[in-house]
Coordinates of C-alpha atoms in Angstrom, one line a residue:
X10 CA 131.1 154.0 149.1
X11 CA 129.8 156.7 146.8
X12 CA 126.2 157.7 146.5
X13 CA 125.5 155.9 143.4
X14 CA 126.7 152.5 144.8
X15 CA 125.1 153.7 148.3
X16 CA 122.1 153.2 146.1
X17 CA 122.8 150.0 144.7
X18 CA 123.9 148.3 148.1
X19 CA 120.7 149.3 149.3
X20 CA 118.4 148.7 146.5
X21 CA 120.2 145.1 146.6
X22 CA 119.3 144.5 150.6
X23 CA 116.1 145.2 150.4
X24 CA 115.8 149.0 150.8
X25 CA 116.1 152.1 148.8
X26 CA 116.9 153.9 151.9
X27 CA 120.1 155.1 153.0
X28 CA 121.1 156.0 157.1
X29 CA 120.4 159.8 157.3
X30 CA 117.4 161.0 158.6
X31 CA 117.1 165.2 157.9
X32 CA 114.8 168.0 158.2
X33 CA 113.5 170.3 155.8
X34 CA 113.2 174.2 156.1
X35 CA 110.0 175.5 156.1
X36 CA 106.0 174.4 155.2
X37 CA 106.4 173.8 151.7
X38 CA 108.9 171.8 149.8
X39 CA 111.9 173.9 148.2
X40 CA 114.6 172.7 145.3
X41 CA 117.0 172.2 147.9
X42 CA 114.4 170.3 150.0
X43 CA 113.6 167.8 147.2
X44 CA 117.3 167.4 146.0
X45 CA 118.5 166.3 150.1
X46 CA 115.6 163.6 150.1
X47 CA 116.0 162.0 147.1
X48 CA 119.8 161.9 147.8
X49 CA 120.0 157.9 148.3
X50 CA 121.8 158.4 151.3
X51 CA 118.6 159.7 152.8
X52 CA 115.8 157.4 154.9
X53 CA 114.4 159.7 156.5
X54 CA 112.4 163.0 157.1
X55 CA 111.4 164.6 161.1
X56 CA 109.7 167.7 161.3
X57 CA 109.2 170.8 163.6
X58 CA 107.2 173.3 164.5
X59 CA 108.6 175.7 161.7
X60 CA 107.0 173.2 159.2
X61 CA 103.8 173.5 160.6
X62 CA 101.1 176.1 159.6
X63 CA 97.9 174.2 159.5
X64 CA 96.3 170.5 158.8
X65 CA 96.2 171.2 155.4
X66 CA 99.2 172.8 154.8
X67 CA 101.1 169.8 157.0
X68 CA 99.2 166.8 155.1
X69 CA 100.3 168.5 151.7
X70 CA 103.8 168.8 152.6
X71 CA 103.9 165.0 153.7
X72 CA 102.3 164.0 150.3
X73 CA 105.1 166.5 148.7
X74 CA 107.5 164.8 150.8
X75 CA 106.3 160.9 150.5
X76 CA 105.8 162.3 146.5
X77 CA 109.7 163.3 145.9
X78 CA 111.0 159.8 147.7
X79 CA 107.6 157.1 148.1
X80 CA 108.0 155.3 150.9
X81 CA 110.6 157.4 152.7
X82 CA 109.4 157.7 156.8
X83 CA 108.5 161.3 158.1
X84 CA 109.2 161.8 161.5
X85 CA 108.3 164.5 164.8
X86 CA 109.3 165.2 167.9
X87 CA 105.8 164.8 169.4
X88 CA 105.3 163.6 173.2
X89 CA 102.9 165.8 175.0
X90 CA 103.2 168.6 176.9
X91 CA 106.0 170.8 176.0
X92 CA 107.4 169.0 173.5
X93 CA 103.8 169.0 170.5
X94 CA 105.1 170.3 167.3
X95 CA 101.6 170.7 166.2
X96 CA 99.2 172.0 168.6
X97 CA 96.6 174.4 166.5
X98 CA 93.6 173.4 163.9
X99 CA 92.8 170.6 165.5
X100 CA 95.6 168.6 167.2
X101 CA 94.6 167.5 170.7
X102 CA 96.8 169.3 173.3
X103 CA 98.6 166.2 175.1
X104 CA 99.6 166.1 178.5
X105 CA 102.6 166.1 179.4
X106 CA 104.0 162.6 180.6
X107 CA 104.6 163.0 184.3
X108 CA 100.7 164.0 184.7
X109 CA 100.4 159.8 183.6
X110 CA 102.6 159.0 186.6
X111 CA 100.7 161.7 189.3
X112 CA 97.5 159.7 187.9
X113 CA 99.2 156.4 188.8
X114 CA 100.1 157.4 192.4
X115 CA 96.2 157.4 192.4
X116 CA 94.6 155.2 190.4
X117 CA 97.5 152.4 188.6
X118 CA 94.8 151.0 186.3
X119 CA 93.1 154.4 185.3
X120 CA 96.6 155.3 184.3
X121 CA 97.3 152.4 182.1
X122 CA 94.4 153.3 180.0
X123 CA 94.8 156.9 179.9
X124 CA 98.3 156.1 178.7
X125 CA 96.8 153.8 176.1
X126 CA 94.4 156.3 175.2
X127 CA 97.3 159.3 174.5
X128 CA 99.2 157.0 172.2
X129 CA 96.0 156.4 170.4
X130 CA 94.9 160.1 170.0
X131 CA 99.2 161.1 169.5
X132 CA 99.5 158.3 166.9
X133 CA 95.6 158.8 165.2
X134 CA 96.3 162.5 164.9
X135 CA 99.8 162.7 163.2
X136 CA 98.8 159.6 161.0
X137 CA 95.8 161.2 159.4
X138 CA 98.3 164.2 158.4
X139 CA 100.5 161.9 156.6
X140 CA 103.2 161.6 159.6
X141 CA 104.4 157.7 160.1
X142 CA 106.6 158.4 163.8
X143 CA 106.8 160.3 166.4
X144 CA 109.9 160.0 168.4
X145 CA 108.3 158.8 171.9
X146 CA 107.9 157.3 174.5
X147 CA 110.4 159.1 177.3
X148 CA 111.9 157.1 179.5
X149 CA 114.1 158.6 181.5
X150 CA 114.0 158.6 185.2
X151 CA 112.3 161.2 186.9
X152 CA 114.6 162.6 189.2
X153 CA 113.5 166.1 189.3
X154 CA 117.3 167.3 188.4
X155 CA 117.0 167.6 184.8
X156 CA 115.3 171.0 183.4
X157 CA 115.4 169.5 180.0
X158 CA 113.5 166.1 180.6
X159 CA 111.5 167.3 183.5
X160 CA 107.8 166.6 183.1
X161 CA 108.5 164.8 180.2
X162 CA 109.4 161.8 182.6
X163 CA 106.6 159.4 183.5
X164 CA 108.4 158.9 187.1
X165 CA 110.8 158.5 189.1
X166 CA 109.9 154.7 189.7
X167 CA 111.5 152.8 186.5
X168 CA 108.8 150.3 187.0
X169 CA 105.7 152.6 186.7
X170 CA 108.0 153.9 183.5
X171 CA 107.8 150.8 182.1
X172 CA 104.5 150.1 182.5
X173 CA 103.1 153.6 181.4
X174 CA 105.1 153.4 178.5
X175 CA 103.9 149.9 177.3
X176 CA 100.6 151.1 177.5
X177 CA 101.1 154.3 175.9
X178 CA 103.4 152.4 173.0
X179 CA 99.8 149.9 172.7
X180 CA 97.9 153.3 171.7
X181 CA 100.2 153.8 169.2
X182 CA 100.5 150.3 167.9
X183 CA 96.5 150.6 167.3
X184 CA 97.3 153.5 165.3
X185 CA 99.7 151.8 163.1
X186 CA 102.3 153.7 164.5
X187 CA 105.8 152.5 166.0
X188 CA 107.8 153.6 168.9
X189 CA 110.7 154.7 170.2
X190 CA 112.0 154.8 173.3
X191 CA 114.7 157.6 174.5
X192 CA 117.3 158.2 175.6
X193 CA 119.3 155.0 176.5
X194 CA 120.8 154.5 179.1
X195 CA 119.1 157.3 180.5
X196 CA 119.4 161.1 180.9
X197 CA 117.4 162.2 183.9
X198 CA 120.2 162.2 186.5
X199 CA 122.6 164.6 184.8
X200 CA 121.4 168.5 185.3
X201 CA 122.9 170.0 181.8
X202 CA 121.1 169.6 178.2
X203 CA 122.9 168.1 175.5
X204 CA 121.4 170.3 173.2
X205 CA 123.7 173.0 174.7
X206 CA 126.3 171.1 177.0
X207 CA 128.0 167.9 176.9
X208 CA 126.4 165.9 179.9
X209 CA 128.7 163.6 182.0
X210 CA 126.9 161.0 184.7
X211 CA 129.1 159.7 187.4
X212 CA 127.3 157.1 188.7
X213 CA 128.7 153.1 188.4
X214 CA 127.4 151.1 185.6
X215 CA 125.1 148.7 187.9
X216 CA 123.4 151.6 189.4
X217 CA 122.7 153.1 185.7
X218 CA 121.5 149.3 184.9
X219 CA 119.2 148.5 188.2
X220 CA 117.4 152.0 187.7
X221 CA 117.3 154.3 184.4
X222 CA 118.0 151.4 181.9
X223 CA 115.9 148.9 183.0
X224 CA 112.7 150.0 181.2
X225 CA 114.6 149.2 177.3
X226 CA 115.3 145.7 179.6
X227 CA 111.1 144.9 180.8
X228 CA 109.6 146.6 177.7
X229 CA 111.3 143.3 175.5
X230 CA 109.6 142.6 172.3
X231 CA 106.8 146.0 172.7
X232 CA 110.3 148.3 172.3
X233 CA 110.4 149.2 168.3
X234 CA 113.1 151.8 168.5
X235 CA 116.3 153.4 170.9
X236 CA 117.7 156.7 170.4
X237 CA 120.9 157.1 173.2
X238 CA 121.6 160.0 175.2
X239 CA 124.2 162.1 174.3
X240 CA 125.6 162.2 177.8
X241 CA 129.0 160.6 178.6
X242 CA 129.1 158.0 181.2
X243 CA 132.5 157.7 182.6
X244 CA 132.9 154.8 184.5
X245 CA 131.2 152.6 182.0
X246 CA 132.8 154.3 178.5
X247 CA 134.4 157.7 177.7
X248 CA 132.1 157.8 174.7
X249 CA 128.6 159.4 175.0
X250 CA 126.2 156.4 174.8
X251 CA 125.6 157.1 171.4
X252 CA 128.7 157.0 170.1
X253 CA 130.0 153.7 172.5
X254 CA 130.4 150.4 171.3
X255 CA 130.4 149.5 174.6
X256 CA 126.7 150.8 175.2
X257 CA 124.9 149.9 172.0
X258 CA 126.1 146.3 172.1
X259 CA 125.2 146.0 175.7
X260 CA 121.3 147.3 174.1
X261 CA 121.5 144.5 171.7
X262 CA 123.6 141.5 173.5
X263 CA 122.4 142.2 177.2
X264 CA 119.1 143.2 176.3
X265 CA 118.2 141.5 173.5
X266 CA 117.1 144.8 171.5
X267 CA 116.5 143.8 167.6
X268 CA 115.2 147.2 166.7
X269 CA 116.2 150.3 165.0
X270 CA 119.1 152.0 166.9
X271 CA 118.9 156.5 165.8
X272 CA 121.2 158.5 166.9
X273 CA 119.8 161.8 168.8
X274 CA 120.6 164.7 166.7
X275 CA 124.4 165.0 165.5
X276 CA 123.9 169.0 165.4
X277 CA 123.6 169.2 169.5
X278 CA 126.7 170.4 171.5
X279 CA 126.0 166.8 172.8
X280 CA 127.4 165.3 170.0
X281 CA 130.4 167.5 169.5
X282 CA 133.0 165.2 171.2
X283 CA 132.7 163.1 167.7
X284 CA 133.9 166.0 165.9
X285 CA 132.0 167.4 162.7
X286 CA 128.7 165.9 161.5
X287 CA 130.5 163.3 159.1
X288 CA 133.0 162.4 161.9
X289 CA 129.9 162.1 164.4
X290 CA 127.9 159.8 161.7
X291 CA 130.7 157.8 161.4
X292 CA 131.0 157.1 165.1
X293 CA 127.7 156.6 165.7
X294 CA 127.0 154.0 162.8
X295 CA 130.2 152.4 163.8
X296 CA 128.8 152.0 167.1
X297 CA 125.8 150.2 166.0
X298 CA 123.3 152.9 165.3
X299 CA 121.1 152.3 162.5
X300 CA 119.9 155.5 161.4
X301 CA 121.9 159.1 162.3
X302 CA 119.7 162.5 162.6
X303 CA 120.6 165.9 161.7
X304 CA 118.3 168.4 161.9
X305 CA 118.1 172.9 161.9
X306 CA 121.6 173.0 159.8
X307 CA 121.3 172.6 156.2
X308 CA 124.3 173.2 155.6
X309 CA 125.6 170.2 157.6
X310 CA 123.1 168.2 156.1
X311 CA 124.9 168.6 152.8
X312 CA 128.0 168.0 154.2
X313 CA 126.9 164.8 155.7
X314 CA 125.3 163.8 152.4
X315 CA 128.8 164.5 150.4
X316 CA 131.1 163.2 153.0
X317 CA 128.9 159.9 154.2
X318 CA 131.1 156.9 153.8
X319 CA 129.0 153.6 154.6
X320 CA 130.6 150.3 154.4
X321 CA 128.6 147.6 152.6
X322 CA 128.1 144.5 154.6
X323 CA 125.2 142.2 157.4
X324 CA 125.3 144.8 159.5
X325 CA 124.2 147.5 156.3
X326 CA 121.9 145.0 155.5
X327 CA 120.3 144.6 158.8
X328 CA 120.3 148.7 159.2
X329 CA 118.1 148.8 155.7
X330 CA 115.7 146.3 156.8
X331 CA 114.6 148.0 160.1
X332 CA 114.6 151.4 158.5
X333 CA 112.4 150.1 155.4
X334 CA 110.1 148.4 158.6
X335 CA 109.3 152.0 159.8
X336 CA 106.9 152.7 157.3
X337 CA 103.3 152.2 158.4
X338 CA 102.1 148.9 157.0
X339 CA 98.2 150.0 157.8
X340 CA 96.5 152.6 156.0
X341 CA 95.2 155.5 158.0
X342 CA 91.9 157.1 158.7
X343 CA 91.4 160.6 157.2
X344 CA 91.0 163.3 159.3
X345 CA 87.4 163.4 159.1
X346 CA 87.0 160.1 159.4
X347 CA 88.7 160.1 162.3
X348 CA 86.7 162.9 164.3
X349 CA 83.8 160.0 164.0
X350 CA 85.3 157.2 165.5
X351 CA 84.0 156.1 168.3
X352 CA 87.3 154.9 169.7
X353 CA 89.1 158.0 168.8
X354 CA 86.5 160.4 171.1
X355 CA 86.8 158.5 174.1
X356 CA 90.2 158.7 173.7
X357 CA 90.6 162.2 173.0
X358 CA 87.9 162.9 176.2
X359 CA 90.5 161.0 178.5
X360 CA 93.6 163.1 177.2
X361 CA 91.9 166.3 177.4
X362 CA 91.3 166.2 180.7
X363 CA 94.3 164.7 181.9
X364 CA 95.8 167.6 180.2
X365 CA 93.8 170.2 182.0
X366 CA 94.2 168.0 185.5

């Protein structure tokens, strides 16, 4: 399908969105910038640290962004700890997530609303700058064997994950902001990074399922979105997770999952098995992701823009629905505003000391 009837399809399912989610290069929109998200390919915007200068600066670039393509969702990388893309002028400095599970070996209940409360103050924050998701919770197994997920783990116990995250995905919800849990089935066992390395977990599918998975399993209907690992699990599939079949339809069939399915980014060594970045979006979208992410490689952005092939159909339709339902459907308090609410600076007291615990 070319663009033009990309366009059509999904003006005539309900959504002017296409499956590509992309970034942009620096803190102000270029050309090139605008031309990429108004391609109607495009659904999608996530931002980094690069983008980032200062409140201002960040809520006029959303309003450029939400300006060139209305309605389009803009998206970060924004959990806690190490992983804040905006942590100056302002922006609360998170903890990271294990420091929620050291505070539930102590206290379970004071840990449930702390969680609550940094999902309010993450979610309040990024809202009031024009951002609509941040791509979190974590919910990978704490294992202390993977230097890329590390403290970004709740725990090692999948239960207390489960239950940390609902609570921190009900601070978000009261936000108006959705979730997204990552990355299915799990990537805390394996030491490498896909980012760098293609990760490979030996372990037999019923292990994986009693332990790392179960959280996308007991979080049910309060899960809004999945992005897979990009490790390979050979005894279950010879496909990373987010390029199997055999993975993505267990998420939906076994589990029941009826949210949006992303793809972790197609430019990570991770994802090189697939082959290049169209090859990769095709696998993954065949697989039964909704949504494919590319990000720090222009370049292959505009190669997956020109090359895209997307097949109209349910399952198109269904994709364009639940990436049209990640826009914000309330209307967010303005910074100021929001340094006055009363909910807001108990929340923000909780975080900041959990982060300096």
């Amino acid at each position: 399908m070319n663009a033009a009837a990309a366009s059509n399809s999904a003006a005539n399912s309900g959504s002017a969105f296409g499956p590509i989610m992309l970034d942009v290069v620096g803190t102000s929109l270029t050309a090139d910038d605008i031309r990429r998200i108004q391609h109607p390919l495009t659904g999608g915007v996530i931002l980094f640290a690069r983008n980032y200068k200062d409140r201002a600066q960040l809520t006029a670039l959303t309003a450029a962004i939400h300006a060139a393509r209305p309605g389009i969702v803009i998206a970060v990388d924004h959990e806690g700890g190490r992983v804040q893309r905006f942590k100056t002028d302002g922006f609360t400095h998170l903890p990271a997530m294990r420091k929620l599970g050291a505070l539930w070996d102590k206290d379970v209940l004071a840990a449930t609303k702390a969680a609550t409360d940094v999902g309010y103050v993450l979610a309040a924050e990024l809202r009031a700058c024009g951002v609509d998701l941040s791509f979190t919770p974590v919910l990978d197994l704490d294992y202390g064997e993977s230097g890329v997920i590390g403290d970004r783990a709740f725990h090692r116990d999948a239960r207390v994950v489960t239950l940390l995250a609902k609570s921190l995905n009900h601070g978000l919800m009261l936000a108006g902001m959705l979730n997204c849990g990552k990355h299915f089935p799990g990537h805390g066992f394996v030491k490498a990074d896909s980012h760098l390395e293609i990760p490979v977990d030996e372990r037999e599918l019923k292990q994986i399922l009693a332990e790392d998975a179960a959280p996308y399993d007991w979080l049910g209907l309060s899960l809004a979105g999945v992005m897979p690992a990009h490790v390979i699990y050979p005894k279950v599939d010879k496909h990373p997770a987010g390029f199997s079949r055999k993975w993505l339809t267990m998420l939906r069939k076994d589990f029941g999952f009826d949210g949006i399915i992303f793809s972790d980014d197609l430019s990570m060594e991770g994802a090189s098995v697939a082959g290049n970045v169209v090859d990769g979006a095709h696998a993954a979208l065949a697989a039964g992701c909704d949504m494919v992410l590319i990000c720090n490689a222009p370049d292959k952005a505009d190669q997956l823009l020109a090359g895209l092939k997307i097949k109209d159909g349910k399952a198109m339709a269904q994709s364009a629905a639940r990436i049209a339902g990640l826009t914000p459907q309330a209307p967010a308090l303005a910074w100021d505003a929001l340094q006055q609410e009363a909910r807001y600076i108990a929340a923000k007291k909780v975080a900041l000391a959990l982060a300096a615990a």
